[in-house]
GROMACS .gro file of C-alpha atoms in nm:
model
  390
    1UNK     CA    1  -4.746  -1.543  -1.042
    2UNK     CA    2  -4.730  -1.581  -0.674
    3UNK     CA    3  -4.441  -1.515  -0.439
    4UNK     CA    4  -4.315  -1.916  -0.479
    5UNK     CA    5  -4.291  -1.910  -0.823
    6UNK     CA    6  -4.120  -1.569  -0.831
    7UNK     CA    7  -3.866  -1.639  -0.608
    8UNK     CA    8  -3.808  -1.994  -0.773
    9UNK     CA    9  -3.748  -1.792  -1.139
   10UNK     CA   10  -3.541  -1.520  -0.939
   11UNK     CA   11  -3.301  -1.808  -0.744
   12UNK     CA   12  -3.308  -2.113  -1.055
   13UNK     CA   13  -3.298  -1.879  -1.346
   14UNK     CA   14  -3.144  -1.525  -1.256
   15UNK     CA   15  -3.159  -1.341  -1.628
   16UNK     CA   16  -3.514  -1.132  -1.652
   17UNK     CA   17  -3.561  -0.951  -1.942
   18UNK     CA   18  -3.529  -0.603  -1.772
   19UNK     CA   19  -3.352  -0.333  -1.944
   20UNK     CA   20  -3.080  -0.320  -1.704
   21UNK     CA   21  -2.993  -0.672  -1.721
   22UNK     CA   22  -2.965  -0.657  -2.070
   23UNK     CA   23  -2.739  -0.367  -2.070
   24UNK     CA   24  -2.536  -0.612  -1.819
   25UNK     CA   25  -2.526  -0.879  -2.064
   26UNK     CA   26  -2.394  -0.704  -2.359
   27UNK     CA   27  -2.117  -0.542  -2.097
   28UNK     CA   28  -2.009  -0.901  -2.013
   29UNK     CA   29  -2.010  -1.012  -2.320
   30UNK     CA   30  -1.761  -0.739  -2.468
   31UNK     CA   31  -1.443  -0.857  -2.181
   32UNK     CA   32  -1.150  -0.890  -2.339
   33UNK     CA   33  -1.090  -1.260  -2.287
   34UNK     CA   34  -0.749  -1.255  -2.362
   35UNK     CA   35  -0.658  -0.997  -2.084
   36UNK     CA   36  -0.836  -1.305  -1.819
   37UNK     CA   37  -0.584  -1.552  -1.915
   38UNK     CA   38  -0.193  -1.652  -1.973
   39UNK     CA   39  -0.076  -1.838  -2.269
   40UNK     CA   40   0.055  -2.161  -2.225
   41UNK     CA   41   0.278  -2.052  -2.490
   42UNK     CA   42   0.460  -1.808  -2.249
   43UNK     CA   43   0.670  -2.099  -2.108
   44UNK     CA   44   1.050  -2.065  -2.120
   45UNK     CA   45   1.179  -2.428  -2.189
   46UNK     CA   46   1.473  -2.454  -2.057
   47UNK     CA   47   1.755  -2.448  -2.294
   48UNK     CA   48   1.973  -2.837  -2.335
   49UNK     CA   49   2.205  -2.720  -2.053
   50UNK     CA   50   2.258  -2.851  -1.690
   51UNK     CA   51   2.076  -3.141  -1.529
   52UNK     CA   52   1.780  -3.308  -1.652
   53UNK     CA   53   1.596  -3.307  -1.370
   54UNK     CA   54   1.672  -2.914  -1.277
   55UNK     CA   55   1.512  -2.822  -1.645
   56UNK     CA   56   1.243  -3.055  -1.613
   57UNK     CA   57   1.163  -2.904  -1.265
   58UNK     CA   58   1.186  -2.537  -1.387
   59UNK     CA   59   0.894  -2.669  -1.668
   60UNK     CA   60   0.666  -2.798  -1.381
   61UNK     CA   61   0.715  -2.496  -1.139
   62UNK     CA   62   0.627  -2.272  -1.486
   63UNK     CA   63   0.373  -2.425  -1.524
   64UNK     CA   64   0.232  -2.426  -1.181
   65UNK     CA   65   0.246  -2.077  -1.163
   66UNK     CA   66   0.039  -2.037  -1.498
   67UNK     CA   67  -0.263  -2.229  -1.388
   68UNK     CA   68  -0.224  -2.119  -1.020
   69UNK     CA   69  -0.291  -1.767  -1.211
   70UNK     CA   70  -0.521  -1.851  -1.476
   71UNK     CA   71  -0.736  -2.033  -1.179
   72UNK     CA   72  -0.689  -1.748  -0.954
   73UNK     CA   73  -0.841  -1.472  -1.231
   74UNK     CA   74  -1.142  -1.734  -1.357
   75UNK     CA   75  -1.266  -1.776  -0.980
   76UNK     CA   76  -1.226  -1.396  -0.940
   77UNK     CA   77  -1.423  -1.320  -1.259
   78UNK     CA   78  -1.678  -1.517  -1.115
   79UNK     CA   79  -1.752  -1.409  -0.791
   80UNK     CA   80  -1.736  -1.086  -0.998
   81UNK     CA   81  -2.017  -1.183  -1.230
   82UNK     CA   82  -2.206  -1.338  -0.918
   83UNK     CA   83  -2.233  -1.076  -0.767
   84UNK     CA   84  -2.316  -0.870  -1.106
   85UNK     CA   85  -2.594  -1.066  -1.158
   86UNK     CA   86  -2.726  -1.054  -0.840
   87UNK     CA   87  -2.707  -0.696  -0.803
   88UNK     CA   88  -2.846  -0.609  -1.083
   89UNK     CA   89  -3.124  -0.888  -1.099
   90UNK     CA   90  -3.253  -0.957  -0.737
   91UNK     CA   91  -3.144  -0.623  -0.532
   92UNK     CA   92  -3.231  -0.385  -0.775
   93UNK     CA   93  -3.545  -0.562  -0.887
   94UNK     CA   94  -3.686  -0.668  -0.532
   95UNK     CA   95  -3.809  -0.463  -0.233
   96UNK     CA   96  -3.563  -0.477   0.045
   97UNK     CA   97  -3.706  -0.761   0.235
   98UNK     CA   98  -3.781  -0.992  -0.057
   99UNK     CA   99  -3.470  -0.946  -0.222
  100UNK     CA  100  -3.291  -1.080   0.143
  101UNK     CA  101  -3.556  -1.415   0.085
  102UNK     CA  102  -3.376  -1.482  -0.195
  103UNK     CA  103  -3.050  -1.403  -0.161
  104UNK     CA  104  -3.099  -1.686   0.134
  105UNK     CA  105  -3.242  -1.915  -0.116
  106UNK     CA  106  -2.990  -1.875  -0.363
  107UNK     CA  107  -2.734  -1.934  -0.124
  108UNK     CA  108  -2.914  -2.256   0.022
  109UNK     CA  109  -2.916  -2.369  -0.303
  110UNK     CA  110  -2.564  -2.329  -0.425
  111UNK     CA  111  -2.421  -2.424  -0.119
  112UNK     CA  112  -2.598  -2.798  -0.214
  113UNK     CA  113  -2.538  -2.797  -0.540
  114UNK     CA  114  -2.166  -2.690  -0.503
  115UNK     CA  115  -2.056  -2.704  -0.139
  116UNK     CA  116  -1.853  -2.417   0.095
  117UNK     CA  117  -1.783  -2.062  -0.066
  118UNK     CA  118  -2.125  -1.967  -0.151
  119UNK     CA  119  -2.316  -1.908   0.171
  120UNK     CA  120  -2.507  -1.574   0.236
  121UNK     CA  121  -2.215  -1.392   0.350
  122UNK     CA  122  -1.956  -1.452   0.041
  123UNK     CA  123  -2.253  -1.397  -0.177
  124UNK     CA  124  -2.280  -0.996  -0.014
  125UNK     CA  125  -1.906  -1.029  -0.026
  126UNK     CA  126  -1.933  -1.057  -0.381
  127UNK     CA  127  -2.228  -0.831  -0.470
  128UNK     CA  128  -1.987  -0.562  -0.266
  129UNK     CA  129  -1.673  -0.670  -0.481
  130UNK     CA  130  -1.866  -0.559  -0.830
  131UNK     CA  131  -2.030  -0.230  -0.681
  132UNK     CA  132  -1.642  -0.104  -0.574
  133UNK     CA  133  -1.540  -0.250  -0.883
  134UNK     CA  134  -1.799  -0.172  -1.154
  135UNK     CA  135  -1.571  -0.218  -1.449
  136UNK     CA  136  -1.499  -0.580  -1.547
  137UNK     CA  137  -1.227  -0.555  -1.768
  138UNK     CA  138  -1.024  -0.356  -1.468
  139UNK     CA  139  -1.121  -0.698  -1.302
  140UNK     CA  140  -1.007  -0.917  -1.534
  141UNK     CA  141  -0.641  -0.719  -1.588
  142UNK     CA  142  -0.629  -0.655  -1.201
  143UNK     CA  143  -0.689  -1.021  -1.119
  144UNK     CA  144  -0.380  -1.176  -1.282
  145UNK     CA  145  -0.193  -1.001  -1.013
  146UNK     CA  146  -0.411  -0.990  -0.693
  147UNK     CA  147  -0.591  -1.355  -0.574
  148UNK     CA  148  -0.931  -1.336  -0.440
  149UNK     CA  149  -0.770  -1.388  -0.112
  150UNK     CA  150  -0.648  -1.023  -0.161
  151UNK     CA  151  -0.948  -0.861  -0.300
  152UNK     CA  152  -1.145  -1.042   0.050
  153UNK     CA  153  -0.919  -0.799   0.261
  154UNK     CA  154  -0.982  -0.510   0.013
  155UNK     CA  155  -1.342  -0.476   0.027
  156UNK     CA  156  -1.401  -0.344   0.359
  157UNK     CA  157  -1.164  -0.047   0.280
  158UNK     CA  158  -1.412   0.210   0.241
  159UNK     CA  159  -1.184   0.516   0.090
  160UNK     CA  160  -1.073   0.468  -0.294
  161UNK     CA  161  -0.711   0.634  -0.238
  162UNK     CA  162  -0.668   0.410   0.066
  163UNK     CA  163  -0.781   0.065  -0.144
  164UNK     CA  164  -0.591   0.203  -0.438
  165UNK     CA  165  -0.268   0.234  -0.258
  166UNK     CA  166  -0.301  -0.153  -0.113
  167UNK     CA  167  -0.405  -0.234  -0.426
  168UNK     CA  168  -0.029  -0.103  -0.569
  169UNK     CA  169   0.137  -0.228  -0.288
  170UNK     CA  170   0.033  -0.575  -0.316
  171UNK     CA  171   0.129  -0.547  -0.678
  172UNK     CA  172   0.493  -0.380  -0.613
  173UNK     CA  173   0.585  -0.532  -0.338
  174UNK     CA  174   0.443  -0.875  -0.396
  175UNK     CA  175   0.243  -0.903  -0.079
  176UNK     CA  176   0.110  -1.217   0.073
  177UNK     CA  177  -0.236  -1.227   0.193
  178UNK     CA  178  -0.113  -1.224   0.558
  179UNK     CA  179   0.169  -0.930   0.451
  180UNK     CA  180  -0.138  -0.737   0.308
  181UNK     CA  181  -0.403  -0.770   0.639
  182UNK     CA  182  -0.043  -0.655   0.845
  183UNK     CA  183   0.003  -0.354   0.635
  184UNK     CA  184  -0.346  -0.232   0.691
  185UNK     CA  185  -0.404  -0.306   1.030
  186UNK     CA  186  -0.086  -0.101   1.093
  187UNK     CA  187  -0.244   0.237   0.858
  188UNK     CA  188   0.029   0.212   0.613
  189UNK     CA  189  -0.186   0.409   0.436
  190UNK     CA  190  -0.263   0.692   0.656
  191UNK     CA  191   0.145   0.681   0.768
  192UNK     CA  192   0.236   0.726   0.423
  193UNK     CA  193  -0.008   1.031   0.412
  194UNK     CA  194   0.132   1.182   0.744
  195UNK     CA  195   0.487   1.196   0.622
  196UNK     CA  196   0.402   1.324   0.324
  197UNK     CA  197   0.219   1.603   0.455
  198UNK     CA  198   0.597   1.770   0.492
  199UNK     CA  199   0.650   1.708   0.163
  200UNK     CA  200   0.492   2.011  -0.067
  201UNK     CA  201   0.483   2.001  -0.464
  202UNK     CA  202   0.835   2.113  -0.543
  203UNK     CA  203   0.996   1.903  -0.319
  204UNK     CA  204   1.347   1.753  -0.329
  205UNK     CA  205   1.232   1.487  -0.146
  206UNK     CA  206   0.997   1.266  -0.372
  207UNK     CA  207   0.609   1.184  -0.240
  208UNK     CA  208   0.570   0.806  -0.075
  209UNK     CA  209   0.916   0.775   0.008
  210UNK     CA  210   0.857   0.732   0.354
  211UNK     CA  211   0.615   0.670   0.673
  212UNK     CA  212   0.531   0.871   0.986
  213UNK     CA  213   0.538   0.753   1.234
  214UNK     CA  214   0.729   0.433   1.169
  215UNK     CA  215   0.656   0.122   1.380
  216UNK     CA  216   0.964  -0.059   1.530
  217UNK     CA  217   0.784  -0.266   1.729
  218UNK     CA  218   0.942  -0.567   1.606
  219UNK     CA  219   1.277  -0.493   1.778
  220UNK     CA  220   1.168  -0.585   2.070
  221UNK     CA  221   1.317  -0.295   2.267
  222UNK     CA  222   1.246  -0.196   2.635
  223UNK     CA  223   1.142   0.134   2.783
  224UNK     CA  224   1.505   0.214   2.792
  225UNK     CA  225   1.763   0.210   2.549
  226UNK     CA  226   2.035   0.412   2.434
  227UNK     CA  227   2.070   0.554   2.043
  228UNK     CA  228   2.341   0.204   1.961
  229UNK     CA  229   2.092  -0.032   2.081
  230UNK     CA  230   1.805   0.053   1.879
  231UNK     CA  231   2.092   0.110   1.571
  232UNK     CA  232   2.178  -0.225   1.616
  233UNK     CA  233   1.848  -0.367   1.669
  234UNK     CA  234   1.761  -0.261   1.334
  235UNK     CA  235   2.082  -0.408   1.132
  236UNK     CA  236   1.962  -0.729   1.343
  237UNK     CA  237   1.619  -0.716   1.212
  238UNK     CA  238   1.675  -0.604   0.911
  239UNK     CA  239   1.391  -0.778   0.649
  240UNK     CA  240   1.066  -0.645   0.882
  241UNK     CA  241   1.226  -0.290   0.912
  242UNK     CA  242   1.300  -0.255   0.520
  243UNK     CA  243   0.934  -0.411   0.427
  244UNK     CA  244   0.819  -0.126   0.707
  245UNK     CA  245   1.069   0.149   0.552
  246UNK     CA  246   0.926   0.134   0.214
  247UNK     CA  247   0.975  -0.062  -0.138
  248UNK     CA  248   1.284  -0.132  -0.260
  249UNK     CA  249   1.549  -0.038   0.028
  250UNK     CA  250   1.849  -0.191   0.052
  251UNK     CA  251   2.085  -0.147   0.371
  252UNK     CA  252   2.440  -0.045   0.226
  253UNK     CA  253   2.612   0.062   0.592
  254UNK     CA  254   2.605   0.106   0.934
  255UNK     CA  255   2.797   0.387   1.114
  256UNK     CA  256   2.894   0.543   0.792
  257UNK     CA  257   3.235   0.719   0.843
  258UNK     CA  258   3.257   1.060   0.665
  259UNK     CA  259   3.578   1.233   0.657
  260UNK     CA  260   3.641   1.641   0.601
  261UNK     CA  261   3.868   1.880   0.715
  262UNK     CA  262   4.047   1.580   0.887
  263UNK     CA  263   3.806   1.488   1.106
  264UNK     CA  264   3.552   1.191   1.125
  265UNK     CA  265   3.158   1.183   1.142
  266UNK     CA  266   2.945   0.903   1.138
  267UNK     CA  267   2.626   0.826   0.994
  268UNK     CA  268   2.405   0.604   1.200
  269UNK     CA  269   2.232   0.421   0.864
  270UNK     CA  270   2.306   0.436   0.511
  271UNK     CA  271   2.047   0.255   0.267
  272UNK     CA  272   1.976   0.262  -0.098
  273UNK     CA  273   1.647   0.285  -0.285
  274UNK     CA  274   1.615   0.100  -0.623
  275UNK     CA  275   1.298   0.299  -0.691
  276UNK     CA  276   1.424   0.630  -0.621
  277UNK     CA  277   1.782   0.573  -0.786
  278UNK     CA  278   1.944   0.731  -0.443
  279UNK     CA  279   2.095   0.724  -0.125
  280UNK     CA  280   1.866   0.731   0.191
  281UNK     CA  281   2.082   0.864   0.508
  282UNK     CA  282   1.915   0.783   0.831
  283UNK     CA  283   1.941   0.950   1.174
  284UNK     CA  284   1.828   0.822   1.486
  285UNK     CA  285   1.765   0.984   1.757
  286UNK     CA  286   1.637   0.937   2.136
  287UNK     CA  287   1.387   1.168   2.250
  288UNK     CA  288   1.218   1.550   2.122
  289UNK     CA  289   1.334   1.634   1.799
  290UNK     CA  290   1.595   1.978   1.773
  291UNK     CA  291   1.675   2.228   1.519
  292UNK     CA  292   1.984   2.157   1.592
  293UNK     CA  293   1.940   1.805   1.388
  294UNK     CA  294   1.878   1.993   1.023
  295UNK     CA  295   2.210   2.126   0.993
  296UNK     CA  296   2.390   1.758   1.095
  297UNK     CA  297   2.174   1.560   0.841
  298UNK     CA  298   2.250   1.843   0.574
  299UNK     CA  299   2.594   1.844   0.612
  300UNK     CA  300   2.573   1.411   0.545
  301UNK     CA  301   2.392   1.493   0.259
  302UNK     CA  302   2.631   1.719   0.091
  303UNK     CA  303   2.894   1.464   0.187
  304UNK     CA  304   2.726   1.170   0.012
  305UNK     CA  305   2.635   1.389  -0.300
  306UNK     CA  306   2.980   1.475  -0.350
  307UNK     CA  307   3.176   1.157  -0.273
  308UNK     CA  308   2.915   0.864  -0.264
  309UNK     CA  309   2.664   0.937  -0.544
  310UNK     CA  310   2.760   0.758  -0.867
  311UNK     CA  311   2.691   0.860  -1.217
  312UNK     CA  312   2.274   0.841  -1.271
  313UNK     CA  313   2.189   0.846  -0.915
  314UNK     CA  314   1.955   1.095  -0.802
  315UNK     CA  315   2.066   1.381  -0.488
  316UNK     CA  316   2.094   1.169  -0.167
  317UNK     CA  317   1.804   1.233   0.073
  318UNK     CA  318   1.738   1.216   0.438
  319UNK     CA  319   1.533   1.071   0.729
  320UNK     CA  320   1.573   1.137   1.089
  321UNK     CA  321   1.385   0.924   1.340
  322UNK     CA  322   1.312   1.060   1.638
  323UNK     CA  323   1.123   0.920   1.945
  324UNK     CA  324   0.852   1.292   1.934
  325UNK     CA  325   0.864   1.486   1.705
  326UNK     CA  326   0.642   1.873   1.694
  327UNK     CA  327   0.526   1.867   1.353
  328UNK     CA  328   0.461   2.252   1.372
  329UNK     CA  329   0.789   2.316   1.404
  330UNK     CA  330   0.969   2.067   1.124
  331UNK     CA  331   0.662   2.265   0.887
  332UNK     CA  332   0.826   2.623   0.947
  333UNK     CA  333   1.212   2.438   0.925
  334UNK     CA  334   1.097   2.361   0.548
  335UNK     CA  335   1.334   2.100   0.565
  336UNK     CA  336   1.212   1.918   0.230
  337UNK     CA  337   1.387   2.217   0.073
  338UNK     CA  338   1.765   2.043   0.200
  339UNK     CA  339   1.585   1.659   0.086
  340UNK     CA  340   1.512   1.634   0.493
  341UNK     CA  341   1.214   1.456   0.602
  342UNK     CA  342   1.140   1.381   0.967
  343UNK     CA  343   0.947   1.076   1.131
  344UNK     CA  344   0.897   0.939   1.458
  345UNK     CA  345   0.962   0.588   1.513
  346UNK     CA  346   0.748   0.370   1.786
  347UNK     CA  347   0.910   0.073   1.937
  348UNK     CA  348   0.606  -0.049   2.137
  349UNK     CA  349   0.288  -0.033   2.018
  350UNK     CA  350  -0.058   0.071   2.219
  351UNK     CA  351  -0.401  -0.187   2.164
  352UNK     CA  352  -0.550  -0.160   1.840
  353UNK     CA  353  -0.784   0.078   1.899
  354UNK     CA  354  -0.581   0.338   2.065
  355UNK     CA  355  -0.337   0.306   1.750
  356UNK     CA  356  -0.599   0.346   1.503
  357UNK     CA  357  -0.723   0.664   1.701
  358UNK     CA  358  -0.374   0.761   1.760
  359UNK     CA  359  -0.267   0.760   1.361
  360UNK     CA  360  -0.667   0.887   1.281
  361UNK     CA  361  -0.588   1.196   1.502
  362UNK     CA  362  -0.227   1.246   1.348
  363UNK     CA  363  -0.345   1.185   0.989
  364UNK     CA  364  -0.622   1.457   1.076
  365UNK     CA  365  -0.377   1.755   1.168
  366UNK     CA  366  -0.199   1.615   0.864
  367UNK     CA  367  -0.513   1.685   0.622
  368UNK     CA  368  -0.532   2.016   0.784
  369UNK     CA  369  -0.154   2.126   0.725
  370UNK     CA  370  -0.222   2.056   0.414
  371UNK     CA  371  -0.522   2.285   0.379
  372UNK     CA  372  -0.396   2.523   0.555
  373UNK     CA  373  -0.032   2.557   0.322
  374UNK     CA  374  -0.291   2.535   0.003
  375UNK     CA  375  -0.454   2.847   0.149
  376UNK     CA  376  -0.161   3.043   0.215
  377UNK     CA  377   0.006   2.927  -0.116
  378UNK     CA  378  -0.332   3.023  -0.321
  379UNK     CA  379  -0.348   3.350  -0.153
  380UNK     CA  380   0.042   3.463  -0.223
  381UNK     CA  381  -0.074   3.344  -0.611
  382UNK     CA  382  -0.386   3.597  -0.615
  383UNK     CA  383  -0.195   3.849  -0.410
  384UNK     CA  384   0.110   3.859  -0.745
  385UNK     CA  385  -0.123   3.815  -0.958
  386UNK     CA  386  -0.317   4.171  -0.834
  387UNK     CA  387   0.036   4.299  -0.839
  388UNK     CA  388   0.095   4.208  -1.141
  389UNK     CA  389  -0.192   4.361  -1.303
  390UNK     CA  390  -0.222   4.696  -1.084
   0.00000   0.00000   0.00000
């Protein structure tokens, strides 16, 4: 057979009777088919009350959404399978060069047959989008809640945690496409991991509660400003700095009056987590943080636990925002012991690059905190355990 011929079976007719291929076609023949689609028998007709045209219009939007998601997870399934097949039955059957022949050829000929979508590029796209996702039933559950739109802005992630935690957040928090590309161009990710590095097992403050540093950029603040106009900045912005605080905040107060001993103290930002089933008190504060900033936040704390925090709430916790912070020094504090985490905030933000090697070199020292309190905590273990048996 000469190279024509082969490329023509490889491009017209991609299933070759190699072992591989057939252990690929048994695989997608086994998918759960049921997990790929919605019944049309999970519409809620809308009981004989109210206006016509109100329950006729809650039918059609029901329905909308249905095949908007069925369509959305059988075009995902397959650009999954495309890029299955080819895979399996060009790349890994073809020497380098020959295999990028007809990968061209396929894609010449798909983009006739069926138009935009299926040029060279979306085909790698997709070849990529079944290696980091080998497991088509994953696929298939995964896609009724993220579009192929999603999954595009994914794929280039190259860590699994990272893509994993996008992955959730799209889910929880109902991202858009463009909400999704803003969250990762801004390292959620590797924020959420920086502020957590404070936060050992054992904890009172729980893991991915919050972000370090936080980016306030969309205030729209100046090089100067005093502590009221950045509080009052964020009541005025309020949607972008809750989808930047976290998932689920809701903003209960501003300048939170606390009463004791006859005299008043106020809170700069009071806001409730639905997740978390508690209070968040927030501190804000211009310039270095101080020591001196542990024992105020602890004493709001104790305050909210014992006159704010209803019946099945969790402790109150809290977050002071500072402008620099030493992360040395809040380590030895071991504030997460009083429910006290610490973040900076930035209200102007430097070109992309410099932020992504900003956060990079932050989320480094981070890792290595980390390390370093596994060490010491592994060592004290082996040190009572020799105790123990000496």
């Amino acid at each position: 057979m000469n190279d024509s011929k082969s490329k023509n079976r490889h491009t017209a007719d991609v299933l070759p009777n190699s072992k591989e291929a057939q252990n690929y076609a048994v695989a997608s023949s086994s998918v759960d088919t049921k997990s790929q689609s919605m019944n049309i028998s999970d519409l809620k007709i809308p009981v004989r009350d109210g206006a016509l045209v109100d329950r006729v219009s809650s039918l059609i939007e029901q329905t909308r959404s249905i095949v908007t998601r069925q369509a959305n997870a059988a075009l995902t399934l397959m650009n999954w399978h495309i890029g299955r097949m080819i895979d399996v039955e060009v790349l890994n059957e073809s020497r380098a060069e020959h295999a990028t022949e007809l990968v061209a050829s396929l894609a010449q000929q798909l983009t006739a047959k069926f138009g935009r979508g299926f040029d060279r590029t979306n085909l790698y796209r997709m070849v990529r989008f079944s290696q980091v996702y080998p497991d088509s039933r994953f696929v298939a559950s995964l896609a009724q809640q993220i579009s192929w739109t999603h999954f595009r802005e994914l794929l280039p992630i190259s860590d699994d945690e990272a893509r994993n935690f996008y992955e959730r957040e799209t889910i929880e928090r109902k991202l858009s496409v463009r909400e999704l590309r803003y969250a990762i161009s801004r390292k959620a990710f590797e924020r959420r991991k920086i502020a957590d590095a404070q936060i050992p097992d054992g904890s009172d403050v729980p893991l991915d509660t919050f972000r370090d540093p936080m980016l306030l950029d969309m205030l729209g603040l100046k090089d100067t400003y005093l502590e009221r106009d950045l509080e009052e900045a964020i009541v005025r912005a309020l949607e972008p700095v809750l989808l930047e605080a976290g998932r689920g905040w809701t903003f209960v107060a501003r300048q939170k009056r606390m009463t004791f001993d006859g005299d008043d103290y106020y809170l700069d930002l009071l806001f409730y987590s639905r997740p978390l089933k508690r209070l968040i008190a927030v501190e804000l504060k211009i310039g270095k943080f101080k020591p001196s900033y542990k024992g105020q936040m602890d004493f709001y704390l104790k305050w909210l636990d014992k006159n704010e925090r209803e019946s099945g709430e969790e402790p109150p916790i809290g977050l002071i925002l500072c402008t620099e912070a030493n992360r040395e020094q809040i380590e030895l504090l071991e504030m997460h012991k009083d429910g006290i985490v610490v973040a900076e905030y930035w209200t102007a933000l430097p070109p992309k690059a410099d932020l992504e090697a900003k956060i990079r070199e932050i989320y480094r020292e981070a890792q290595e905190r980390i390390a370093r309190r596994q060490i010491t905590t592994a060592a004290a273990k082996d040190s009572d355990d020799y105790s123990a048996h000496s």
